[in-house]
Amino acid sequence: MSPPPLTLSAPAPALRTAHTRIAPVLRHPVTVGVLAVVLAGAVGLGLVKGAGTGPAVAWDALVEGMFGSSYAVGSSLNSAAVLALIATGFTVAHRAGLVNVGGEGQLCAGGLAAAAVGTTLPAGVPAALGVPLVLVAGCVAGGAWAGIAGRLRARRGTSEVITTLLLNFVGVGLVSVAVHEEALLRQPVTSSETLPQSAPLPEGARLPLIGGVESPATAIVVIAVVAAVVTGVVLRHTAVGLRLRSVGHSPAASARLGLPVVRLETGSLAFAGAAAGLAGAALVAIAPYVLAEHFSSGYGFSGLVVGLLARGSLTAVAAVSLLFGFLTNGGINLQLAAGVPASSVQIVQSLLVLFVAAAMFTTTRNGRAS
């Protein structure tokens, strides 16, 4: 008698159920981010040893820079809020199928407008009037700056990637010109420490503190949280969010359904610019309350990275922004207190981005295959 043919049994129901439950968790942006931090931290440990610094000393310096004091936490929260605003705007534009790489230029436009408005306000302006004026000026300028790219796309079909990228250089250049020319925003010559920069904003145009005198955390943290929450609700639970998603999937099909594709695309890009402009205004309204050359410190490009890594999730925007904000502040103290070269910190941050991107690509591919 011949043996019975071999058959492959189906996976046990319990195994299938476990896989169904675990796979989404592993593919979640927050989980991916945590795993990437662990890998980047391991590489950073090797770089620290190579620099001749003990791991314990480097770790203490990093933790001290992130959580060691109220000042460190407040400074990290301010940085995270700026990144979250830029990434939130990027997410809205991306939902409509657009890629806004002009956060740096829009941030510069917002900061320039905020400084121009703030420095013209009287010294006794109340905060209830001065702060909104400065922030609204930044929003309007950033939105108008992104609107240039939106109009070129609507009228000429020009790629918003190219136009927003090139407008970055124009925005940075305008800030440089404004703070170098006394006829524009440069304050009168007083000492070498004050050049090149604008005059300081009056007291009533400065963002109020929310963490007490020992913490530099300002109202921009609250504004960023509210903006992310409201944006998330709009994108997920309103007709506007549904229309943006439809345009992002297929502009041609959306147009045949009667949706105002041009208006939705232009509006989403303008919103991204307004959010970045608000971030720029906040940087001017935070200590030292001046518009200085290179004041943006690359926040526009870092916010772009946050938006890309978040993959459209506002929850992930908040998590990645906090991660980058605290790492940036901790990295500064790592250089100062532990003597680790700045290049090592930059390498770790770059590897963090690469690990997250690679993990997201792998999990997305595996998800599709399954």
Short mmCIF file of C-alpha atoms in Angstrom, two decimals:
data_model
loop_
_atom_site.label_atom_id
_atom_site.label_comp_id
_atom_site.label_asym_id
_atom_site.label_seq_id
_atom_site.Cartn_x
_atom_site.Cartn_y
_atom_site.Cartn_z
CA MET A 1 0.00 0.00 0.00
CA SER A 2 1.42 3.39 -1.01
CA PRO A 3 1.72 6.08 1.70
CA PRO A 4 -0.90 8.82 1.70
CA PRO A 5 0.06 12.01 -0.13
CA LEU A 6 1.58 14.83 1.93
CA THR A 7 -0.64 17.82 2.50
CA LEU A 8 0.17 21.26 3.87
CA SER A 9 -2.12 22.11 6.71
CA ALA A 10 -3.38 25.67 7.05
CA PRO A 11 -1.98 27.79 9.85
CA ALA A 12 -3.71 27.36 13.16
CA PRO A 13 -6.47 29.90 13.79
CA ALA A 14 -4.67 31.09 16.92
CA LEU A 15 -1.51 31.84 14.92
CA ARG A 16 -3.49 33.68 12.26
CA THR A 17 -5.24 35.74 14.92
CA ALA A 18 -1.96 36.59 16.64
CA HIS A 19 -0.40 37.63 13.34
CA THR A 20 -3.44 39.78 12.54
CA ARG A 21 -3.13 41.56 15.88
CA ILE A 22 0.66 41.99 15.97
CA ALA A 23 1.31 43.04 12.37
CA PRO A 24 -0.55 46.40 12.57
CA VAL A 25 1.27 47.20 15.82
CA LEU A 26 4.66 46.55 14.22
CA ARG A 27 3.71 48.68 11.22
CA HIS A 28 2.44 51.58 13.35
CA PRO A 29 4.59 54.74 12.87
CA VAL A 30 5.17 55.10 16.62
CA THR A 31 6.47 51.51 16.91
CA VAL A 32 8.67 52.00 13.89
CA GLY A 33 10.03 55.21 15.39
CA VAL A 34 10.89 53.52 18.71
CA LEU A 35 12.74 50.69 16.97
CA ALA A 36 14.63 53.20 14.84
CA VAL A 37 15.66 55.12 17.95
CA VAL A 38 17.07 51.93 19.47
CA LEU A 39 19.10 51.16 16.35
CA ALA A 40 20.34 54.73 15.98
CA GLY A 41 21.21 54.77 19.68
CA ALA A 42 23.34 51.65 19.24
CA VAL A 43 25.25 53.32 16.41
CA GLY A 44 25.58 56.46 18.52
CA LEU A 45 27.08 54.41 21.33
CA GLY A 46 29.77 53.20 18.94
CA LEU A 47 30.51 56.76 17.85
CA VAL A 48 30.74 57.89 21.46
CA LYS A 49 33.30 55.20 22.22
CA GLY A 50 35.21 56.17 19.10
CA ALA A 51 35.34 59.77 20.34
CA GLY A 52 36.97 58.61 23.58
CA THR A 53 33.98 59.42 25.81
CA GLY A 54 32.57 56.91 28.25
CA PRO A 55 29.05 55.71 27.46
CA ALA A 56 27.85 56.61 30.96
CA VAL A 57 29.17 60.16 30.63
CA ALA A 58 27.57 60.58 27.20
CA TRP A 59 24.26 59.16 28.37
CA ASP A 60 24.17 61.44 31.40
CA ALA A 61 24.89 64.45 29.18
CA LEU A 62 22.17 63.45 26.70
CA VAL A 63 19.55 62.89 29.41
CA GLU A 64 20.58 66.10 31.15
CA GLY A 65 20.12 68.03 27.92
CA MET A 66 16.67 66.53 27.35
CA PHE A 67 15.13 66.23 30.81
CA GLY A 68 17.68 67.53 33.30
CA SER A 69 15.98 70.81 34.06
CA SER A 70 12.85 72.80 33.47
CA TYR A 71 14.79 74.91 31.00
CA ALA A 72 15.83 71.84 28.99
CA VAL A 73 12.29 70.45 28.85
CA GLY A 74 10.79 73.81 27.93
CA SER A 75 13.32 74.44 25.19
CA SER A 76 12.71 70.96 23.76
CA LEU A 77 8.95 71.50 23.80
CA ASN A 78 9.32 74.78 21.89
CA SER A 79 11.42 73.03 19.24
CA ALA A 80 8.93 70.17 19.01
CA ALA A 81 6.03 72.61 18.62
CA VAL A 82 7.73 74.37 15.70
CA LEU A 83 8.41 71.04 14.00
CA ALA A 84 4.83 69.86 14.64
CA LEU A 85 3.35 72.96 13.00
CA ILE A 86 5.43 72.52 9.85
CA ALA A 87 4.71 68.79 9.71
CA THR A 88 0.97 69.36 10.23
CA GLY A 89 0.86 71.67 7.24
CA PHE A 90 2.89 69.19 5.21
CA THR A 91 0.38 66.46 6.09
CA VAL A 92 -2.57 68.50 4.81
CA ALA A 93 -0.85 69.23 1.49
CA HIS A 94 0.23 65.62 1.19
CA ARG A 95 -3.35 64.48 1.74
CA ALA A 96 -4.22 66.41 -1.43
CA GLY A 97 -1.41 64.71 -3.35
CA LEU A 98 1.07 67.59 -3.06
CA VAL A 99 4.59 67.59 -1.61
CA ASN A 100 5.49 70.83 0.14
CA VAL A 101 9.26 71.04 0.45
CA GLY A 102 9.19 74.79 0.97
CA GLY A 103 8.76 74.84 4.74
CA GLU A 104 12.04 76.68 5.23
CA GLY A 105 11.13 79.51 2.87
CA GLN A 106 7.59 79.77 4.26
CA LEU A 107 8.98 79.84 7.78
CA CYS A 108 11.35 82.64 6.78
CA ALA A 109 8.50 84.60 5.19
CA GLY A 110 6.44 84.21 8.37
CA GLY A 111 9.32 85.29 10.59
CA LEU A 112 10.06 88.27 8.37
CA ALA A 113 6.44 89.44 8.44
CA ALA A 114 6.18 88.89 12.18
CA ALA A 115 9.30 90.97 12.81
CA ALA A 116 8.12 93.72 10.47
CA VAL A 117 4.78 93.95 12.28
CA GLY A 118 6.12 93.43 15.78
CA THR A 119 8.86 96.05 15.61
CA THR A 120 6.37 98.70 14.49
CA LEU A 121 4.04 98.15 17.45
CA PRO A 122 4.22 100.67 20.30
CA ALA A 123 6.11 99.69 23.44
CA GLY A 124 2.96 99.57 25.54
CA VAL A 125 0.88 97.36 23.23
CA PRO A 126 -1.18 94.83 25.24
CA ALA A 127 -0.36 91.16 24.75
CA ALA A 128 -3.98 90.45 23.81
CA LEU A 129 -3.43 92.56 20.71
CA GLY A 130 0.29 92.32 20.00
CA VAL A 131 0.70 88.53 20.07
CA PRO A 132 -2.23 87.79 17.71
CA LEU A 133 -1.04 90.48 15.29
CA VAL A 134 2.45 88.97 15.12
CA LEU A 135 1.18 85.41 14.72
CA VAL A 136 -1.46 86.32 12.13
CA ALA A 137 1.15 88.25 10.14
CA GLY A 138 3.30 85.13 10.06
CA CYS A 139 0.37 82.95 8.97
CA VAL A 140 -0.65 85.30 6.17
CA ALA A 141 2.91 85.71 4.89
CA GLY A 142 3.60 81.96 4.94
CA GLY A 143 0.31 81.19 3.22
CA ALA A 144 0.94 83.81 0.56
CA TRP A 145 4.46 82.48 0.02
CA ALA A 146 3.14 78.97 -0.56
CA GLY A 147 0.33 80.47 -2.66
CA ILE A 148 2.93 81.49 -5.25
CA ALA A 149 3.74 77.83 -5.85
CA GLY A 150 0.04 76.93 -5.75
CA ARG A 151 -0.85 79.50 -8.38
CA LEU A 152 1.99 78.40 -10.65
CA ARG A 153 0.76 74.83 -10.39
CA ALA A 154 -2.83 75.84 -11.11
CA ARG A 155 -2.05 78.19 -14.00
CA ARG A 156 1.03 76.62 -15.58
CA GLY A 157 1.08 73.08 -14.25
CA THR A 158 4.49 73.69 -12.66
CA SER A 159 5.52 71.06 -10.11
CA GLU A 160 5.09 72.34 -6.57
CA VAL A 161 8.18 70.37 -5.55
CA ILE A 162 10.39 72.53 -7.76
CA THR A 163 8.75 75.87 -6.98
CA THR A 164 8.57 75.39 -3.21
CA LEU A 165 12.16 74.18 -3.15
CA LEU A 166 13.44 77.19 -5.08
CA LEU A 167 11.36 79.59 -2.99
CA ASN A 168 13.30 78.38 0.05
CA PHE A 169 16.41 80.13 -1.20
CA VAL A 170 14.48 83.30 -1.93
CA GLY A 171 12.99 83.35 1.57
CA VAL A 172 16.34 82.81 3.27
CA GLY A 173 17.86 85.53 1.09
CA LEU A 174 15.13 88.02 1.96
CA VAL A 175 15.74 87.50 5.68
CA SER A 176 19.45 88.07 5.16
CA VAL A 177 18.83 91.29 3.25
CA ALA A 178 16.29 92.56 5.79
CA VAL A 179 18.56 92.14 8.81
CA HIS A 180 21.61 93.61 7.05
CA GLU A 181 19.97 96.76 5.73
CA GLU A 182 19.24 99.57 8.19
CA ALA A 183 16.55 100.85 5.82
CA LEU A 184 14.68 97.59 6.40
CA LEU A 185 14.79 95.74 9.74
CA ARG A 186 18.39 96.01 10.94
CA GLN A 187 18.54 97.72 14.29
CA PRO A 188 20.94 100.64 14.80
CA VAL A 189 24.54 99.62 15.39
CA THR A 190 25.21 99.14 19.09
CA SER A 191 27.67 96.27 19.43
CA SER A 192 28.99 93.29 17.51
CA GLU A 193 26.66 90.95 19.44
CA THR A 194 23.54 92.58 18.05
CA LEU A 195 24.40 92.25 14.36
CA PRO A 196 22.88 91.29 12.08
CA GLN A 197 19.39 91.25 13.57
CA SER A 198 16.26 93.28 13.94
CA ALA A 199 15.25 95.34 16.93
CA PRO A 200 13.63 93.25 19.69
CA LEU A 201 9.88 92.86 19.77
CA PRO A 202 8.04 94.88 22.44
CA GLU A 203 6.89 93.07 25.56
CA GLY A 204 3.30 92.85 24.38
CA ALA A 205 4.27 91.05 21.14
CA ARG A 206 6.17 88.22 22.83
CA LEU A 207 4.68 84.77 23.33
CA PRO A 208 3.71 84.24 26.96
CA LEU A 209 5.39 81.52 29.01
CA ILE A 210 3.33 78.54 30.13
CA GLY A 211 5.84 76.80 32.40
CA GLY A 212 6.90 79.54 34.79
CA VAL A 213 10.02 81.67 34.84
CA GLU A 214 12.36 78.67 35.00
CA SER A 215 11.02 77.15 31.77
CA PRO A 216 11.15 78.77 28.31
CA ALA A 217 8.10 76.80 27.11
CA THR A 218 5.69 79.24 25.50
CA ALA A 219 2.13 79.33 24.22
CA ILE A 220 3.33 77.99 20.86
CA VAL A 221 3.24 74.52 22.46
CA VAL A 222 -0.48 74.87 23.16
CA ILE A 223 -1.09 76.35 19.71
CA ALA A 224 0.71 73.43 18.03
CA VAL A 225 -1.30 70.86 20.00
CA VAL A 226 -4.60 72.56 19.14
CA ALA A 227 -3.60 72.87 15.48
CA ALA A 228 -2.71 69.18 15.24
CA VAL A 229 -5.90 68.04 16.97
CA VAL A 230 -8.20 70.27 14.92
CA THR A 231 -6.44 69.32 11.69
CA GLY A 232 -6.75 65.64 12.52
CA VAL A 233 -10.48 65.97 13.18
CA VAL A 234 -11.00 67.89 9.94
CA LEU A 235 -9.07 65.38 7.85
CA ARG A 236 -10.78 62.33 9.34
CA HIS A 237 -14.33 63.42 10.08
CA THR A 238 -15.36 66.18 7.67
CA ALA A 239 -16.26 66.53 4.03
CA VAL A 240 -13.17 68.69 3.46
CA GLY A 241 -10.92 65.86 4.56
CA LEU A 242 -12.76 63.41 2.31
CA ARG A 243 -12.44 65.74 -0.65
CA LEU A 244 -8.72 66.25 -0.04
CA ARG A 245 -8.23 62.49 0.10
CA SER A 246 -10.15 62.06 -3.13
CA VAL A 247 -8.04 64.69 -4.89
CA GLY A 248 -4.90 63.06 -3.57
CA HIS A 249 -5.90 59.67 -4.95
CA SER A 250 -7.03 60.89 -8.38
CA PRO A 251 -7.39 64.54 -9.41
CA ALA A 252 -8.94 63.54 -12.74
CA ALA A 253 -11.62 61.36 -11.16
CA SER A 254 -12.30 64.03 -8.54
CA ALA A 255 -12.81 66.63 -11.27
CA ARG A 256 -15.28 64.35 -13.05
CA LEU A 257 -17.19 64.09 -9.77
CA GLY A 258 -17.47 67.87 -9.67
CA LEU A 259 -14.92 68.59 -6.93
CA PRO A 260 -13.01 71.92 -7.16
CA VAL A 261 -9.63 70.28 -7.62
CA VAL A 262 -7.65 73.47 -8.23
CA ARG A 263 -9.14 75.19 -5.20
CA LEU A 264 -8.50 72.19 -2.96
CA GLU A 265 -4.89 71.79 -4.09
CA THR A 266 -4.13 75.50 -3.81
CA GLY A 267 -5.87 75.74 -0.45
CA SER A 268 -4.01 72.78 1.02
CA LEU A 269 -0.68 74.20 -0.08
CA ALA A 270 -1.60 77.61 1.31
CA PHE A 271 -2.53 75.98 4.62
CA ALA A 272 0.86 74.27 4.72
CA GLY A 273 2.54 77.62 4.13
CA ALA A 274 0.41 79.30 6.80
CA ALA A 275 1.38 76.66 9.36
CA ALA A 276 5.06 77.08 8.53
CA GLY A 277 4.67 80.86 8.64
CA LEU A 278 3.10 80.56 12.09
CA ALA A 279 6.14 78.53 13.17
CA GLY A 280 8.42 81.27 11.84
CA ALA A 281 6.48 83.95 13.71
CA ALA A 282 6.77 81.89 16.88
CA LEU A 283 10.56 81.68 16.52
CA VAL A 284 10.69 85.49 16.37
CA ALA A 285 8.30 85.85 19.34
CA ILE A 286 10.44 83.51 21.49
CA ALA A 287 13.60 84.67 23.28
CA PRO A 288 15.71 86.55 22.22
CA TYR A 289 12.66 88.11 20.45
CA VAL A 290 14.53 89.25 17.34
CA LEU A 291 14.76 88.28 13.69
CA ALA A 292 18.35 87.22 13.08
CA GLU A 293 20.14 85.75 10.12
CA HIS A 294 19.79 81.95 10.08
CA PHE A 295 17.13 82.20 12.78
CA SER A 296 15.30 79.25 11.25
CA SER A 297 18.15 76.83 12.09
CA GLY A 298 16.90 74.40 9.45
CA TYR A 299 13.52 73.86 11.14
CA GLY A 300 11.80 73.95 7.76
CA PHE A 301 13.73 70.97 6.45
CA SER A 302 13.48 69.09 9.76
CA GLY A 303 9.71 69.63 9.74
CA LEU A 304 9.63 68.17 6.23
CA VAL A 305 11.38 65.05 7.52
CA VAL A 306 8.90 64.79 10.40
CA GLY A 307 6.00 65.02 7.97
CA LEU A 308 7.48 62.36 5.70
CA LEU A 309 8.13 59.97 8.57
CA ALA A 310 4.65 60.48 10.04
CA ARG A 311 3.04 59.17 6.83
CA GLY A 312 -0.11 61.22 7.20
CA SER A 313 -0.79 60.39 10.85
CA LEU A 314 -1.20 63.41 13.12
CA THR A 315 -0.50 61.17 16.12
CA ALA A 316 2.81 60.24 14.54
CA VAL A 317 3.49 63.92 13.81
CA ALA A 318 3.25 64.65 17.53
CA ALA A 319 5.41 61.67 18.50
CA VAL A 320 8.15 62.28 15.94
CA SER A 321 8.18 66.02 16.66
CA LEU A 322 8.70 65.36 20.35
CA LEU A 323 11.43 62.86 19.55
CA PHE A 324 13.30 65.27 17.28
CA GLY A 325 12.77 68.22 19.62
CA PHE A 326 14.22 66.45 22.65
CA LEU A 327 17.04 64.84 20.67
CA THR A 328 18.08 68.20 19.26
CA ASN A 329 18.28 69.77 22.69
CA GLY A 330 20.00 66.72 24.16
CA GLY A 331 22.50 66.69 21.31
CA ILE A 332 23.53 70.26 22.05
CA ASN A 333 24.31 69.36 25.66
CA LEU A 334 26.06 66.19 24.49
CA GLN A 335 28.50 68.32 22.56
CA LEU A 336 29.02 70.82 25.37
CA ALA A 337 29.18 68.54 28.40
CA ALA A 338 30.62 65.30 27.02
CA GLY A 339 32.84 66.65 24.26
CA VAL A 340 31.23 64.50 21.57
CA PRO A 341 31.81 66.12 18.15
CA ALA A 342 28.83 67.76 16.48
CA SER A 343 29.30 65.50 13.47
CA SER A 344 28.54 62.46 15.64
CA VAL A 345 25.20 63.90 16.68
CA GLN A 346 24.36 64.73 13.08
CA ILE A 347 25.27 61.19 12.01
CA VAL A 348 22.94 59.70 14.63
CA GLN A 349 20.08 61.98 13.56
CA SER A 350 20.63 61.11 9.90
CA LEU A 351 20.74 57.39 10.66
CA LEU A 352 17.54 57.76 12.64
CA VAL A 353 15.80 59.12 9.56
CA LEU A 354 17.25 56.37 7.34
CA PHE A 355 16.25 53.60 9.75
CA VAL A 356 12.70 54.92 10.02
CA ALA A 357 12.39 55.25 6.25
CA ALA A 358 13.78 51.75 5.66
CA ALA A 359 11.52 50.21 8.31
CA MET A 360 8.46 51.95 6.87
CA PHE A 361 9.32 50.74 3.36
CA THR A 362 9.79 47.17 4.58
CA THR A 363 6.61 47.03 6.66
CA THR A 364 4.55 48.61 3.89
CA ARG A 365 5.89 46.13 1.35
CA ASN A 366 5.27 43.17 3.65
CA GLY A 367 1.79 44.43 4.42
CA ARG A 368 0.95 44.53 0.73
CA ALA A 369 2.43 41.08 0.15
CA SER A 370 0.38 39.57 2.93
#
